[in-house]
C-alpha positions as a printed NumPy array, in Angstrom:
array([[  36.723, -104.52 ,  -93.281],
       [  35.639, -102.448,  -89.91 ],
       [  37.767, -101.21 ,  -87.403],
       [  35.263,  -98.5  ,  -85.957],
       [  35.107,  -96.567,  -82.479],
       [  32.708,  -97.524,  -80.195],
       [  29.784,  -94.681,  -79.319],
       [  29.548,  -93.2  ,  -76.238],
       [  26.811,  -93.941,  -73.513],
       [  24.949,  -91.869,  -70.78 ],
       [  27.451,  -92.44 ,  -67.814],
       [  24.754,  -90.731,  -65.475],
       [  21.867,  -87.945,  -66.036],
       [  24.502,  -85.219,  -66.504],
       [  27.108,  -86.72 ,  -68.676],
       [  27.534,  -88.564,  -71.652],
       [  30.78 ,  -90.396,  -72.283],
       [  33.153,  -89.493,  -75.447],
       [  33.159,  -91.596,  -78.617],
       [  35.988,  -94.121,  -79.09 ],
       [  38.509,  -93.342,  -81.713],
       [  38.65 ,  -95.57 ,  -84.975],
       [  41.301,  -98.079,  -85.064],
       [  43.926,  -98.632,  -88.139],
       [  43.767, -100.975,  -91.185],
       [  46.753, -101.618,  -93.037],
       [  46.691, -103.248,  -96.819],
       [  49.673, -104.841,  -98.44 ],
       [  49.949, -106.312, -102.071],
       [  51.6  , -106.165, -105.45 ],
       [  48.184, -105.155, -107.405],
       [  45.32 , -103.981, -104.821],
       [  42.014, -104.034, -105.894],
       [  39.369, -102.427, -103.552],
       [  36.035, -103.608, -104.219],
       [  34.26 , -103.749, -100.548],
       [  34.464, -101.339,  -97.383],
       [  37.192, -100.066,  -95.652],
       [  36.113,  -98.255,  -92.424],
       [  38.351,  -97.018,  -89.511],
       [  35.198,  -94.108,  -88.01 ],
       [  35.212,  -92.552,  -84.8  ],
       [  32.486,  -93.442,  -82.496],
       [  29.561,  -91.099,  -81.811],
       [  29.599,  -88.932,  -78.482],
       [  26.824,  -89.984,  -75.939],
       [  23.749,  -88.237,  -75.157],
       [  23.025,  -86.074,  -72.064],
       [  20.504,  -83.213,  -70.711],
       [  23.589,  -81.52 ,  -69.509],
       [  27.059,  -82.336,  -71.232],
       [  27.225,  -84.597,  -74.018],
       [  29.985,  -86.562,  -75.123],
       [  32.467,  -85.839,  -78.005],
       [  32.784,  -87.523,  -80.981],
       [  35.815,  -90.193,  -81.447],
       [  38.7  ,  -89.022,  -83.994],
       [  38.915,  -91.222,  -87.393],
       [  41.294,  -93.677,  -87.518],
       [  44.018,  -94.616,  -90.089],
       [  43.902,  -96.448,  -93.385],
       [  47.343,  -97.407,  -95.069],
       [  47.209,  -98.909,  -98.21 ],
       [  50.909, -100.037,  -99.945],
       [  51.257, -101.568, -103.073],
       [  53.961, -102.534, -105.687],
       [  52.237, -101.875, -108.992],
       [  48.522, -100.742, -109.173],
       [  45.523,  -99.789, -106.958],
       [  41.803,  -99.858, -108.161],
       [  39.036,  -98.728, -105.795],
       [  35.399,  -99.374, -106.547],
       [  34.622,  -99.678, -102.744],
       [  34.019,  -97.259, -100.02 ],
       [  36.912,  -95.757,  -97.954],
       [  36.389,  -93.788,  -94.713],
       [  37.807,  -92.737,  -91.679],
       [  35.516,  -89.837,  -90.615],
       [  35.334,  -88.419,  -86.929],
       [  32.288,  -89.609,  -84.635],
       [  29.844,  -86.676,  -83.949],
       [  29.312,  -85.108,  -80.817],
       [  26.49 ,  -86.375,  -78.666],
       [  22.849,  -85.31 ,  -78.921],
       [  20.767,  -83.396,  -76.392],
       [  17.918,  -85.827,  -74.937],
       [  16.235,  -82.827,  -73.358],
       [  17.576,  -80.131,  -70.931],
       [  20.627,  -77.894,  -71.702],
       [  22.89 ,  -79.929,  -73.306],
       [  26.481,  -78.769,  -73.346],
       [  26.137,  -76.455,  -70.323],
       [  29.04 ,  -78.325,  -68.979],
       [  31.45 ,  -78.342,  -71.469],
       [  31.706,  -77.932,  -75.185],
       [  31.634,  -81.115,  -76.737],
       [  32.637,  -81.238,  -80.682],
       [  32.471,  -83.717,  -83.242],
       [  35.423,  -85.606,  -83.626],
       [  38.241,  -84.851,  -86.582],
       [  38.75 ,  -87.148,  -89.517],
       [  41.663,  -89.456,  -89.562],
       [  44.119,  -90.344,  -92.433],
       [  44.157,  -92.296,  -95.694],
       [  47.633,  -93.272,  -96.881],
       [  48.516,  -94.699, -100.195],
       [  51.811,  -95.582, -101.643],
       [  54.464,  -97.617, -102.94 ],
       [  56.674,  -99.933, -100.845],
       [  60.036,  -98.193, -100.451],
       [  62.892, -100.318, -102.081]])
């Protein structure tokens, strides 16, 4: 299951756009088995030769269960990377940074 942010683009020769933030995934169940992939990652910033775009922040994954949870898969809420320099003096127009990681929460239902 994917809820990833979109990568930024080159808006013009001087500026890359920022990456989109990761979305949210909610899993509910009695006994939860995760054997696949749950990703809510931020998109990468757009490239530029002057001011690269910043990475989008990671999203949120919440897992609620009544009893057990077993994870043999991949779960990630990583933030996106800042844009790359495509020749020139990138980041002179502002300091782009990598996106922050998101949040993974697992708990039982409240009675």
